[in-house]
Coordinates of C-alpha atoms and ligand atoms in Angstrom, one line a residue:
M1 CA 8.0 105.4 387.7
K2 CA 4.5 103.7 388.1
V3 CA 2.4 103.5 384.8
L4 CA -0.9 102.8 384.1
V5 CA -2.4 101.4 381.0
I6 CA -6.0 101.7 379.8
G7 CA -7.4 99.0 378.0
G8 CA -7.0 95.3 377.8
G9 CA -6.4 94.0 373.9
G10 CA -3.5 92.7 371.8
R11 CA -2.4 96.0 371.1
E12 CA -2.3 97.2 374.8
H13 CA -0.3 93.6 375.4
A14 CA 2.1 94.7 372.9
M15 CA 2.2 98.2 374.3
V16 CA 2.7 96.6 378.3
E17 CA 5.4 94.7 377.0
A18 CA 7.1 97.6 375.5
I19 CA 7.0 99.5 378.6
S20 CA 8.0 96.4 380.6
R21 CA 11.3 97.0 378.7
S22 CA 11.7 100.5 380.0
K23 CA 14.7 100.8 382.6
R24 CA 12.4 103.9 384.1
V25 CA 9.7 101.9 385.0
S26 CA 9.0 100.1 388.5
K27 CA 5.3 99.0 388.1
I28 CA 2.7 98.7 385.5
Y29 CA -0.9 98.4 386.2
C30 CA -3.2 97.7 383.1
M31 CA -7.5 98.4 383.2
P32 CA -8.8 95.9 382.7
G33 CA -6.1 93.9 381.4
N34 CA -6.5 90.4 380.3
A35 CA -4.9 87.2 381.3
G36 CA -1.9 87.6 378.9
I37 CA -1.1 91.5 380.1
A38 CA -1.3 89.7 384.0
E39 CA 2.3 88.3 383.7
L40 CA 3.4 92.0 383.3
A41 CA 1.2 94.3 384.8
E42 CA -1.1 94.2 387.9
C43 CA -4.4 94.1 386.0
I44 CA -7.7 95.6 387.5
P45 CA -10.5 93.7 386.0
S46 CA -13.2 95.4 387.7
I47 CA -12.4 98.9 386.2
G48 CA -13.5 99.5 382.1
V49 CA -11.9 101.7 379.9
M50 CA -14.5 104.2 380.0
D51 CA -14.6 104.5 384.0
F52 CA -13.1 107.7 384.1
D53 CA -13.6 108.7 387.3
K54 CA -12.8 105.2 388.9
Q55 CA -9.7 105.2 387.0
I56 CA -8.7 108.8 388.1
A57 CA -9.1 107.9 392.0
F58 CA -7.1 104.8 391.3
A59 CA -4.4 106.6 389.6
K60 CA -4.4 109.2 392.3
E61 CA -4.5 106.4 395.0
N62 CA -1.6 104.5 393.8
D63 CA 0.6 107.7 393.0
I64 CA 0.7 107.0 389.3
D65 CA 3.4 108.9 387.2
L66 CA 1.9 108.3 383.9
V67 CA -1.4 107.2 382.5
V68 CA -1.1 105.7 378.6
C69 CA -4.5 105.0 376.6
S70 CA -4.6 104.1 372.6
Q71 CA -8.2 103.2 372.2
D72 CA -10.3 105.2 370.0
D73 CA -13.9 105.3 372.2
P74 CA -12.4 106.4 375.5
L75 CA -10.0 108.8 373.8
C76 CA -13.0 110.4 371.6
A77 CA -15.0 110.6 374.9
G78 CA -12.4 112.6 376.4
L79 CA -10.3 110.2 378.6
V80 CA -7.3 112.6 378.2
D81 CA -9.0 115.6 378.9
A82 CA -10.6 114.3 382.4
H83 CA -7.3 113.0 383.5
E84 CA -5.6 115.9 382.6
A85 CA -8.1 118.2 384.4
A86 CA -7.9 115.7 387.6
G87 CA -3.9 116.7 387.4
L88 CA -2.7 113.3 386.0
R89 CA 0.1 113.1 383.4
V90 CA -1.5 111.3 380.2
F91 CA 0.0 109.8 377.0
G92 CA -3.0 109.7 374.2
T93 CA -5.2 112.4 371.9
R94 CA -7.4 114.6 373.3
K95 CA -11.0 114.6 372.7
N96 CA -11.0 117.6 370.1
A97 CA -8.2 116.2 368.2
A98 CA -9.3 112.6 368.6
I99 CA -12.3 113.4 366.4
I100 CA -10.2 112.7 363.4
E101 CA -11.1 109.2 363.9
G102 CA -14.2 109.8 365.7
S103 CA -16.0 111.3 362.7
K104 CA -15.2 110.3 359.1
S105 CA -17.1 113.7 357.9
F106 CA -14.8 115.6 359.9
S107 CA -11.3 113.9 358.8
K108 CA -12.8 114.2 355.0
N109 CA -13.8 118.0 355.2
L110 CA -10.3 118.5 356.7
M111 CA -8.5 116.7 353.9
K112 CA -10.8 118.9 351.3
K113 CA -10.0 122.1 352.9
Y114 CA -6.0 121.4 353.2
G115 CA -5.7 119.6 350.3
I116 CA -4.7 116.2 351.6
P117 CA -5.3 113.6 348.8
T118 CA -8.1 111.4 349.7
A119 CA -11.0 109.6 347.7
A120 CA -13.8 112.2 346.6
Y121 CA -16.6 112.2 348.5
E122 CA -20.1 113.6 349.9
V123 CA -21.4 114.0 353.1
F124 CA -25.1 112.7 354.0
T125 CA -27.5 113.2 357.2
D126 CA -30.8 112.1 355.3
A127 CA -31.1 108.6 353.6
Q128 CA -33.3 109.9 351.1
K129 CA -30.8 112.2 350.0
A130 CA -28.3 109.6 349.9
I131 CA -30.2 107.3 347.9
S132 CA -31.2 110.1 345.3
Y133 CA -27.4 110.8 345.1
L134 CA -26.5 107.2 344.5
E135 CA -29.3 106.7 341.7
T136 CA -28.0 109.9 339.8
N137 CA -24.2 110.3 340.4
A138 CA -22.8 106.9 341.4
K139 CA -20.1 104.9 339.7
F140 CA -19.9 101.5 340.9
P141 CA -18.1 100.0 343.1
I142 CA -18.6 102.5 345.8
V143 CA -17.9 102.8 349.2
L144 CA -20.3 103.7 352.1
K145 CA -18.9 104.8 355.7
A146 CA -20.8 105.3 358.9
D147 CA -19.7 108.7 360.3
G148 CA -19.0 107.6 363.8
L149 CA -17.0 104.8 365.4
A150 CA -18.2 101.1 364.4
L151 CA -15.2 99.0 365.7
G152 CA -13.4 99.0 362.0
K153 CA -16.9 97.5 360.8
G154 CA -18.8 100.6 359.7
V155 CA -17.5 100.6 356.1
L156 CA -19.4 98.6 352.9
I157 CA -18.1 98.5 349.6
C158 CA -21.1 98.1 347.4
N159 CA -20.9 96.7 343.7
N160 CA -24.4 97.8 342.3
L161 CA -27.2 100.1 343.0
Q162 CA -29.2 97.8 344.9
E163 CA -26.3 96.9 347.2
A164 CA -25.8 100.1 347.9
I165 CA -29.5 101.4 348.8
D166 CA -29.7 98.4 351.1
G167 CA -26.3 99.7 352.6
V168 CA -27.9 103.2 353.2
K169 CA -30.7 101.7 354.9
E170 CA -28.9 99.4 357.0
I171 CA -26.5 102.6 358.2
M172 CA -29.0 105.2 358.4
T173 CA -32.5 103.5 358.9
D174 CA -31.6 100.3 360.8
K175 CA -28.9 101.7 362.7
K176 CA -26.9 98.4 362.5
F177 CA -23.9 100.6 364.0
G178 CA -25.7 102.8 366.2
S179 CA -25.6 106.6 366.5
A180 CA -22.4 106.2 364.2
G181 CA -25.0 105.9 361.5
N182 CA -26.5 109.3 362.1
E183 CA -24.3 110.6 359.1
M184 CA -22.6 109.0 356.5
V185 CA -19.7 109.6 354.0
I186 CA -20.2 107.9 350.5
E187 CA -16.9 108.1 348.6
E188 CA -15.1 106.6 345.5
F189 CA -14.0 103.6 345.5
M190 CA -10.0 103.3 345.1
T191 CA -7.8 100.4 344.2
G192 CA -4.2 99.7 345.2
R193 CA -2.2 98.4 348.0
E194 CA -3.2 99.3 351.5
V195 CA -0.2 100.5 354.0
S196 CA -0.6 101.2 357.7
V197 CA 1.6 104.4 359.0
L198 CA 1.7 104.8 362.4
A199 CA 3.5 108.0 363.8
F200 CA 4.2 110.1 367.2
V201 CA 2.9 113.4 367.2
D202 CA 3.6 116.2 369.8
G203 CA 1.1 119.0 368.3
K204 CA 3.8 120.1 365.8
N205 CA 6.3 117.3 365.1
I206 CA 6.3 113.6 363.6
K207 CA 8.0 110.6 364.2
L208 CA 7.2 107.8 362.0
M209 CA 7.1 104.4 363.1
S210 CA 8.0 101.3 360.7
S211 CA 5.5 100.9 358.1
S212 CA 3.0 97.8 358.4
Q213 CA 0.3 96.2 356.8
D214 CA -3.1 94.7 358.1
H215 CA -5.4 91.8 356.6
K216 CA -8.8 92.9 357.5
R217 CA -11.1 90.3 355.9
I218 CA -11.9 87.1 357.6
G219 CA -10.9 84.5 354.8
D220 CA -7.6 83.6 352.9
K221 CA -7.1 85.8 349.7
D222 CA -9.0 89.0 351.2
T223 CA -12.4 87.1 351.0
G224 CA -15.4 87.6 353.2
L225 CA -16.3 90.2 356.0
N226 CA -14.3 92.8 357.3
T227 CA -12.9 92.2 360.9
G228 CA -10.7 94.2 363.2
G229 CA -7.5 92.5 361.8
M230 CA -6.7 89.1 361.3
G231 CA -2.9 89.5 360.9
T232 CA -0.2 91.9 359.8
F233 CA 3.4 92.3 358.7
S234 CA 5.9 95.2 359.2
P235 CA 8.0 96.7 357.7
S236 CA 6.2 97.0 354.1
P237 CA 8.4 96.3 351.3
F238 CA 5.3 98.2 349.2
Y239 CA 6.1 101.5 351.4
T240 CA 9.3 102.5 349.1
E241 CA 11.2 105.5 349.3
E242 CA 9.1 107.4 346.7
I243 CA 6.0 106.5 348.6
D244 CA 7.7 107.9 351.9
R245 CA 8.8 111.0 350.0
M246 CA 5.4 111.6 348.6
G247 CA 3.9 111.0 352.0
W248 CA 6.1 113.6 353.8
E249 CA 5.2 116.3 350.9
R250 CA 1.4 115.5 350.4
I251 CA 0.0 113.9 353.8
Y252 CA 1.9 113.9 357.0
Q253 CA 3.2 117.5 357.8
K254 CA -0.1 118.6 356.1
T255 CA -2.2 116.9 358.5
V256 CA -0.5 117.6 361.6
D257 CA -0.2 121.6 360.6
A258 CA -4.3 121.1 359.4
M259 CA -5.1 120.0 363.2
A260 CA -2.8 122.9 364.6
S261 CA -4.5 125.7 362.4
E262 CA -7.9 123.9 363.5
K263 CA -7.0 124.8 367.2
R264 CA -6.9 120.9 367.6
P265 CA -3.4 120.1 368.2
F266 CA -3.0 116.4 367.6
K267 CA -0.9 114.8 370.2
G268 CA -0.4 110.9 370.6
V269 CA -0.4 108.3 368.0
L270 CA -1.5 109.3 364.5
Y271 CA -2.4 106.3 362.2
F272 CA -2.7 106.8 358.3
G273 CA -4.1 104.4 356.8
L274 CA -2.9 104.6 352.9
M275 CA -3.6 103.3 349.5
M276 CA -0.9 103.4 346.9
T277 CA -3.3 104.7 344.0
S278 CA -1.8 105.2 340.5
E279 CA -1.6 109.1 341.5
G280 CA 0.5 108.0 344.7
P281 CA -0.4 107.8 348.1
K282 CA -4.2 108.5 349.3
V283 CA -5.5 108.6 352.7
V284 CA -8.0 105.8 353.7
E285 CA -8.6 106.7 357.1
Y286 CA -7.0 108.2 360.2
N287 CA -7.2 106.8 363.5
T288 CA -6.3 108.3 366.7
R289 CA -4.1 105.6 368.1
F290 CA -1.8 102.4 367.6
G291 CA -3.2 100.0 365.1
D292 CA -4.6 96.6 366.5
P293 CA -2.6 94.0 365.4
E294 CA -0.1 96.5 363.7
T295 CA 1.1 97.4 367.1
Q296 CA 2.1 93.9 367.4
V297 CA 4.6 93.9 364.8
V298 CA 5.8 97.3 365.3
L299 CA 6.6 97.8 369.2
P300 CA 8.3 94.4 369.7
R301 CA 11.1 96.3 367.2
L302 CA 11.4 99.5 368.8
K303 CA 14.6 100.0 370.5
T304 CA 13.9 103.5 372.1
D305 CA 12.8 103.5 375.5
I306 CA 9.1 104.0 375.0
I307 CA 8.7 106.0 377.9
D308 CA 11.1 108.6 376.8
V309 CA 9.2 108.7 373.4
F310 CA 5.7 109.2 375.4
D311 CA 7.6 112.0 377.5
A312 CA 8.6 113.7 374.1
V313 CA 5.3 113.8 372.7
I314 CA 3.7 114.9 376.0
D315 CA 6.3 117.6 376.1
G316 CA 6.3 118.7 372.4
T317 CA 10.3 117.6 372.4
L318 CA 9.9 115.1 369.8
D319 CA 12.1 116.8 367.3
K320 CA 15.1 116.0 369.6
L321 CA 14.2 112.5 370.3
N322 CA 16.0 109.7 367.8
L323 CA 13.4 107.0 367.2
E324 CA 15.0 103.9 366.5
F325 CA 13.5 100.2 365.3
E326 CA 15.6 97.0 365.1
D327 CA 16.6 96.3 361.5
Q328 CA 14.2 92.7 361.6
A329 CA 11.0 92.3 360.3
A330 CA 7.8 90.7 362.0
V331 CA 4.6 89.1 361.4
C332 CA 1.5 88.3 363.7
V333 CA -1.0 85.9 362.8
V334 CA -4.6 86.1 364.6
L335 CA -5.9 83.2 366.3
A336 CA -9.6 83.8 366.4
S337 CA -12.7 82.1 367.7
A338 CA -14.7 79.9 365.0
G339 CA -17.5 82.3 363.9
Y340 CA -16.0 85.6 364.4
P341 CA -16.5 88.5 363.2
V342 CA -20.3 87.4 363.6
K343 CA -21.1 85.2 366.5
Y344 CA -18.9 83.1 368.1
E345 CA -18.6 81.6 371.9
K346 CA -16.3 82.4 374.5
G347 CA -15.0 80.6 377.7
K348 CA -12.7 78.1 375.8
K349 CA -9.6 76.8 377.6
I350 CA -6.4 78.1 376.0
T351 CA -3.3 75.2 376.0
G352 CA 0.4 75.4 375.2
L353 CA 0.9 79.2 376.4
E354 CA 3.8 78.0 378.1
N355 CA 5.6 77.2 374.9
F356 CA 6.4 80.8 374.6
K357 CA 8.6 81.2 377.8
N358 CA 12.2 82.0 377.1
K359 CA 11.9 81.8 373.3
E360 CA 13.7 84.9 372.0
G361 CA 11.9 86.8 369.3
Y362 CA 8.5 84.9 369.8
Y363 CA 5.5 86.7 371.2
C364 CA 1.9 85.5 371.9
F365 CA 0.0 88.6 372.7
H366 CA -3.7 88.1 374.2
A367 CA -6.6 89.9 372.7
G368 CA -9.2 88.4 374.1
S369 CA -8.7 86.1 377.0
K370 CA -9.2 86.0 381.0
F371 CA -9.2 83.5 383.7
D372 CA -12.0 81.4 384.9
E373 CA -12.8 80.5 388.1
E374 CA -10.3 77.9 388.3
G375 CA -7.7 80.3 387.1
N376 CA -7.2 78.7 383.6
V377 CA -6.7 80.9 380.8
V378 CA -9.7 80.9 378.4
T379 CA -10.8 82.9 375.5
N380 CA -12.8 85.7 376.1
G381 CA -13.3 87.3 372.7
G382 CA -13.3 87.2 368.8
R383 CA -9.8 87.7 368.3
V384 CA -8.2 85.6 371.1
L385 CA -4.3 85.5 370.6
G386 CA -1.7 87.5 368.4
I387 CA 1.1 85.0 367.6
T388 CA 4.2 87.5 366.6
A389 CA 7.8 86.5 365.5
K390 CA 10.6 88.5 364.2
G391 CA 13.1 87.1 361.8
A392 CA 16.0 88.7 359.4
T393 CA 13.5 88.6 356.6
L394 CA 9.8 88.9 356.5
K395 CA 9.8 85.4 354.9
E396 CA 11.7 83.8 358.0
A397 CA 9.4 86.0 360.3
R398 CA 6.0 84.5 358.5
E399 CA 7.6 80.9 358.6
K400 CA 8.4 81.6 362.4
A401 CA 5.0 83.0 363.3
Y402 CA 3.0 80.2 361.6
E403 CA 5.2 77.5 363.3
A404 CA 4.3 79.0 366.7
T405 CA 0.5 79.2 365.9
N406 CA 0.8 75.2 366.2
W407 CA 2.1 75.8 370.2
V408 CA -1.2 76.8 371.4
D409 CA -4.5 75.4 371.2
F410 CA -8.2 76.2 371.8
E411 CA -11.8 74.9 370.6
G412 CA -12.6 76.6 367.5
K413 CA -9.3 78.2 366.9
Y414 CA -9.2 80.0 363.4
M415 CA -6.9 81.5 361.4
R416 CA -5.9 83.1 358.0
H417 CA -3.2 81.1 356.2
D418 CA -1.7 83.8 353.8
I419 CA -1.1 86.7 356.3
G420 CA 2.2 88.4 354.5
K421 CA 1.9 86.2 351.6
A422 CA 1.8 89.4 349.4
I423 CA 5.5 90.1 350.4
D424 CA 6.5 87.4 348.0
E425 CA 5.5 89.6 345.0
A426 CA 7.5 92.5 346.7
Ligands
AMP501 P1 -11.6 102.3 357.0 O1 -12.5 101.5 358.2 O2 -12.1 103.5 356.7 O3 -10.4 101.9 357.2 O4 -12.1 101.2 356.0 C1 -12.0 99.7 355.9 C2 -11.5 99.0 354.8 O5 -12.3 99.2 353.3 C3 -10.4 99.8 354.6 O6 -9.0 99.5 354.7 C4 -10.2 99.4 352.7 O7 -9.8 98.1 352.7 C5 -11.8 99.5 352.4 N1 -11.8 100.9 352.2 C6 -12.0 102.1 352.9 N2 -12.4 103.2 351.8 C7 -12.2 102.9 350.6 C8 -12.1 103.3 349.4 N3 -12.6 104.8 349.4 N4 -11.5 102.8 348.4 C9 -11.4 101.5 348.6 N5 -11.6 100.5 349.7 C10 -11.7 101.4 350.8
LIG502 N1 -6.0 97.4 362.0 C1 -6.9 98.4 361.8 C2 -6.7 99.5 362.8 O1 -6.3 99.3 364.0 O2 -7.6 100.2 363.0

């Protein structure tokens, strides 16, 4: 069968790699794709993730059997609905359910209504009211969140009243995150370790993938600005059987049932961002898609044919599927452009990519790369490559991933040096 993947980052590279292992797939297309994905799929750089009409026309012309999308903005804008209306078969979340990521006030109100544990919060549509609330009620630190999609950057943790007032102005008055800041959530600051749990959901049934953990800050020891994610490890040794039991009891099934009760049945990948607090796991955020770079440490270990999984999600038969992962660990270290996440240059030549050829258990996922006019692979984003390695233990996987970061180079190559270090404490 022929599969069309929409997107062009490290997550999509990992998805395409998993799809390329399916015995059922004869051809993969990717829109727009990138220079790494181009080794496994035919990329169509001229068609973007939001060009629904062009995607649909291409899919019809090329007899595509399955369209796959796992990116927040097109899903929240109705990619799945548009493709389905055109008669295509699609793996992804429909617009009315993607709102679980697209609006923080929606997801917070959902959790409150159905008793799903999360940080206490208030929603505001008026900057002055938000400031008055902070002046009278707030305990610091406190967390401000723009309501809408903001590339993972619309969250401010404020240590005192002045920072919080400045934050409200940034989000609601200066619109630093655009229309995402028309509404905002102010919530209680939680402490604890974070774990990401990705799940396949078919509207009613849930199959959890292996747990993982991201490192969101740009600097070692979790310092500096928030980014899209600087590295991941999986499984998380902090995701214990006890946490898993509490997650099932309090969070996973309750969330999926809540969405069904709201007439917004959730199909696709549901990402639970959890914080292990002293009162048990609480939801920090939901995403309506595979995490990036969590996917780069989860899918390389997927043993089940991913097309069988996509089919079970679409057809509502996940309960009959046996979802299996390898018993190994994996670590992904992101190589970013100097200056990310603020200002960085693009177009730097990437060398050494050939070192990953035929290296079992090592992956070089491209997050931001393209071909220049001479056919060289050059940097094309803040996050450039995700270097993943598998190992018998997390420690071994980490050592191998860091060793492999030396195999490639580009001007301004930046990485954190402590990805997965926390696992030493486990
Ligand atoms: P989000 O985009 O909602 O995942 O937030 C980004 C990051 O901000 C999370 O991964 C946490 O590290 C942090 N964060 C968000 N909400 C809270 C909270 N209520 N308490 C503490 N940290 C938070
Ligand atoms: N790595 C965090 C995310 O995908 O939202």
